[in-house]
PDB file of C-alpha atoms in Angstrom:
ATOM      1  CA  MET A   1     -13.481 -55.232 -91.181  1.00 52.00           C
ATOM      2  CA  ARG A   2     -16.299 -56.284 -93.507  1.00 62.00           C
ATOM      3  CA  GLN A   3     -18.619 -53.783 -95.108  1.00 70.00           C
ATOM      4  CA  LYS A   4     -22.107 -53.433 -93.753  1.00 72.00           C
ATOM      5  CA  GLN A   5     -24.236 -56.017 -95.454  1.00 74.00           C
ATOM      6  CA  TYR A   6     -27.481 -56.069 -93.484  1.00 77.00           C
ATOM      7  CA  CYS A   7     -27.460 -52.887 -91.456  1.00 77.00           C
ATOM      8  CA  ASP A   8     -26.688 -50.341 -94.160  1.00 76.00           C
ATOM      9  CA  PHE A   9     -29.973 -48.406 -94.055  1.00 78.00           C
ATOM     10  CA  ASP A  10     -31.379 -45.152 -92.764  1.00 79.00           C
ATOM     11  CA  GLY A  11     -31.798 -45.623 -89.013  1.00 80.00           C
ATOM     12  CA  ASP A  12     -34.987 -43.547 -89.056  1.00 84.00           C
ATOM     13  CA  LEU A  13     -36.722 -46.464 -90.781  1.00 86.00           C
ATOM     14  CA  SER A  14     -36.508 -48.448 -87.549  1.00 86.00           C
ATOM     15  CA  THR A  15     -37.990 -45.665 -85.398  1.00 90.00           C
ATOM     16  CA  PRO A  16     -41.427 -46.626 -84.040  1.00 93.00           C
ATOM     17  CA  ARG A  17     -44.289 -44.258 -84.800  1.00 94.00           C
ATOM     18  CA  GLN A  18     -47.762 -44.389 -83.356  1.00 95.00           C
ATOM     19  CA  ARG A  19     -50.677 -43.391 -85.589  1.00 94.00           C
ATOM     20  CA  SER A  20     -54.318 -42.980 -84.737  1.00 94.00           C
ATOM     21  CA  ILE A  21     -56.457 -44.615 -87.365  1.00 91.00           C
ATOM     22  CA  ARG A  22     -60.016 -45.767 -87.850  1.00 90.00           C
ATOM     23  CA  ILE A  23     -60.413 -49.465 -88.612  1.00 88.00           C
ATOM     24  CA  ASN A  24     -63.895 -50.552 -89.618  1.00 86.00           C
ATOM     25  CA  GLY A  25     -65.416 -47.596 -87.792  1.00 89.00           C
ATOM     26  CA  PHE A  26     -63.416 -47.961 -84.582  1.00 89.00           C
ATOM     27  CA  SER A  27     -60.689 -45.535 -83.548  1.00 93.00           C
ATOM     28  CA  THR A  28     -57.453 -47.178 -82.520  1.00 91.00           C
ATOM     29  CA  CYS A  29     -53.708 -46.589 -82.469  1.00 93.00           C
ATOM     30  CA  LEU A  30     -51.045 -48.699 -84.104  1.00 94.00           C
ATOM     31  CA  ARG A  31     -47.385 -48.437 -83.222  1.00 96.00           C
ATOM     32  CA  LEU A  32     -45.180 -49.600 -86.077  1.00 96.00           C
ATOM     33  CA  GLU A  33     -41.675 -48.858 -87.242  1.00 95.00           C
ATOM     34  CA  GLU A  34     -41.445 -46.178 -89.924  1.00 94.00           C
ATOM     35  CA  ILE A  35     -40.517 -48.716 -92.626  1.00 95.00           C
ATOM     36  CA  TYR A  36     -43.876 -50.459 -92.154  1.00 97.00           C
ATOM     37  CA  TRP A  37     -45.804 -47.189 -92.419  1.00 97.00           C
ATOM     38  CA  LYS A  38     -43.975 -46.470 -95.681  1.00 96.00           C
ATOM     39  CA  ILE A  39     -44.893 -49.917 -97.033  1.00 97.00           C
ATOM     40  CA  ILE A  40     -48.536 -49.536 -95.931  1.00 97.00           C
ATOM     41  CA  GLU A  41     -48.764 -46.083 -97.520  1.00 97.00           C
ATOM     42  CA  ALA A  42     -47.307 -47.416-100.789  1.00 97.00           C
ATOM     43  CA  LEU A  43     -49.733 -50.358-100.833  1.00 97.00           C
ATOM     44  CA  ALA A  44     -52.689 -48.085-100.039  1.00 97.00           C
ATOM     45  CA  ASP A  45     -51.641 -45.724-102.827  1.00 97.00           C
ATOM     46  CA  ARG A  46     -51.350 -48.647-105.246  1.00 97.00           C
ATOM     47  CA  GLU A  47     -54.882 -49.745-104.306  1.00 96.00           C
ATOM     48  CA  SER A  48     -56.191 -46.135-104.525  1.00 97.00           C
ATOM     49  CA  MET A  49     -57.391 -46.122-100.937  1.00 96.00           C
ATOM     50  CA  THR A  50     -56.516 -44.558 -97.612  1.00 94.00           C
ATOM     51  CA  VAL A  51     -54.293 -46.233 -95.047  1.00 95.00           C
ATOM     52  CA  GLY A  52     -57.329 -46.669 -92.794  1.00 94.00           C
ATOM     53  CA  LYS A  53     -59.343 -48.394 -95.523  1.00 94.00           C
ATOM     54  CA  LEU A  54     -56.452 -50.703 -96.374  1.00 96.00           C
ATOM     55  CA  LEU A  55     -55.942 -51.630 -92.727  1.00 95.00           C
ATOM     56  CA  SER A  56     -59.700 -52.164 -92.392  1.00 94.00           C
ATOM     57  CA  ARG A  57     -59.552 -54.604 -95.310  1.00 94.00           C
ATOM     58  CA  TRP A  58     -56.665 -56.437 -93.658  1.00 93.00           C
ATOM     59  CA  ALA A  59     -58.590 -56.588 -90.363  1.00 91.00           C
ATOM     60  CA  VAL A  60     -61.562 -58.220 -92.115  1.00 90.00           C
ATOM     61  CA  GLU A  61     -59.256 -60.673 -93.881  1.00 88.00           C
ATOM     62  CA  MET A  62     -57.621 -61.482 -90.552  1.00 86.00           C
ATOM     63  CA  ASP A  63     -61.027 -62.119 -88.959  1.00 83.00           C
ATOM     64  CA  LEU A  64     -61.962 -64.454 -91.816  1.00 85.00           C
ATOM     65  CA  ALA A  65     -58.662 -66.369 -91.672  1.00 78.00           C
ATOM     66  CA  CYS A  66     -58.818 -69.982 -90.617  1.00 65.00           C
ATOM     67  CA  ASP A  67     -56.092 -69.569 -87.999  1.00 71.00           C
ATOM     68  CA  VAL A  68     -56.660 -67.540 -84.871  1.00 73.00           C
ATOM     69  CA  ILE A  69     -54.549 -64.389 -85.029  1.00 72.00           C
ATOM     70  CA  ARG A  70     -54.446 -62.432 -81.791  1.00 80.00           C
ATOM     71  CA  ASN A  71     -51.949 -59.714 -82.623  1.00 87.00           C
ATOM     72  CA  PHE A  72     -53.106 -57.322 -85.351  1.00 89.00           C
ATOM     73  CA  THR A  73     -49.877 -55.312 -85.315  1.00 93.00           C
ATOM     74  CA  GLY A  74     -47.863 -58.492 -85.827  1.00 91.00           C
ATOM     75  CA  TYR A  75     -50.253 -59.488 -88.612  1.00 91.00           C
ATOM     76  CA  VAL A  76     -49.695 -56.109 -90.305  1.00 94.00           C
ATOM     77  CA  ARG A  77     -45.912 -56.571 -90.130  1.00 95.00           C
ATOM     78  CA  VAL A  78     -46.154 -60.013 -91.708  1.00 92.00           C
ATOM     79  CA  VAL A  79     -48.464 -58.784 -94.490  1.00 93.00           C
ATOM     80  CA  CYS A  80     -45.969 -56.004 -95.254  1.00 95.00           C
ATOM     81  CA  VAL A  81     -43.092 -58.462 -95.488  1.00 94.00           C
ATOM     82  CA  VAL A  82     -44.998 -61.028 -97.534  1.00 93.00           C
TER      83      VAL A  82
END
């Protein structure tokens, strides 16, 4: 049998977690897998801002995008991967 090539990771990283956050003054909840929260926290730390402020920035950028994006959570996942 072959060694694990793509699924050799801590399973907790794929566990969804819901967080209440404030985006541009509005309270909301986002449900993302733990790996995405870790990426968001690292990016926020790198930018010297809170997770809420970073996500607020992304929400504004999404609103200003030329394409219509209807799913903010999906948008957040793509930003994390890119």
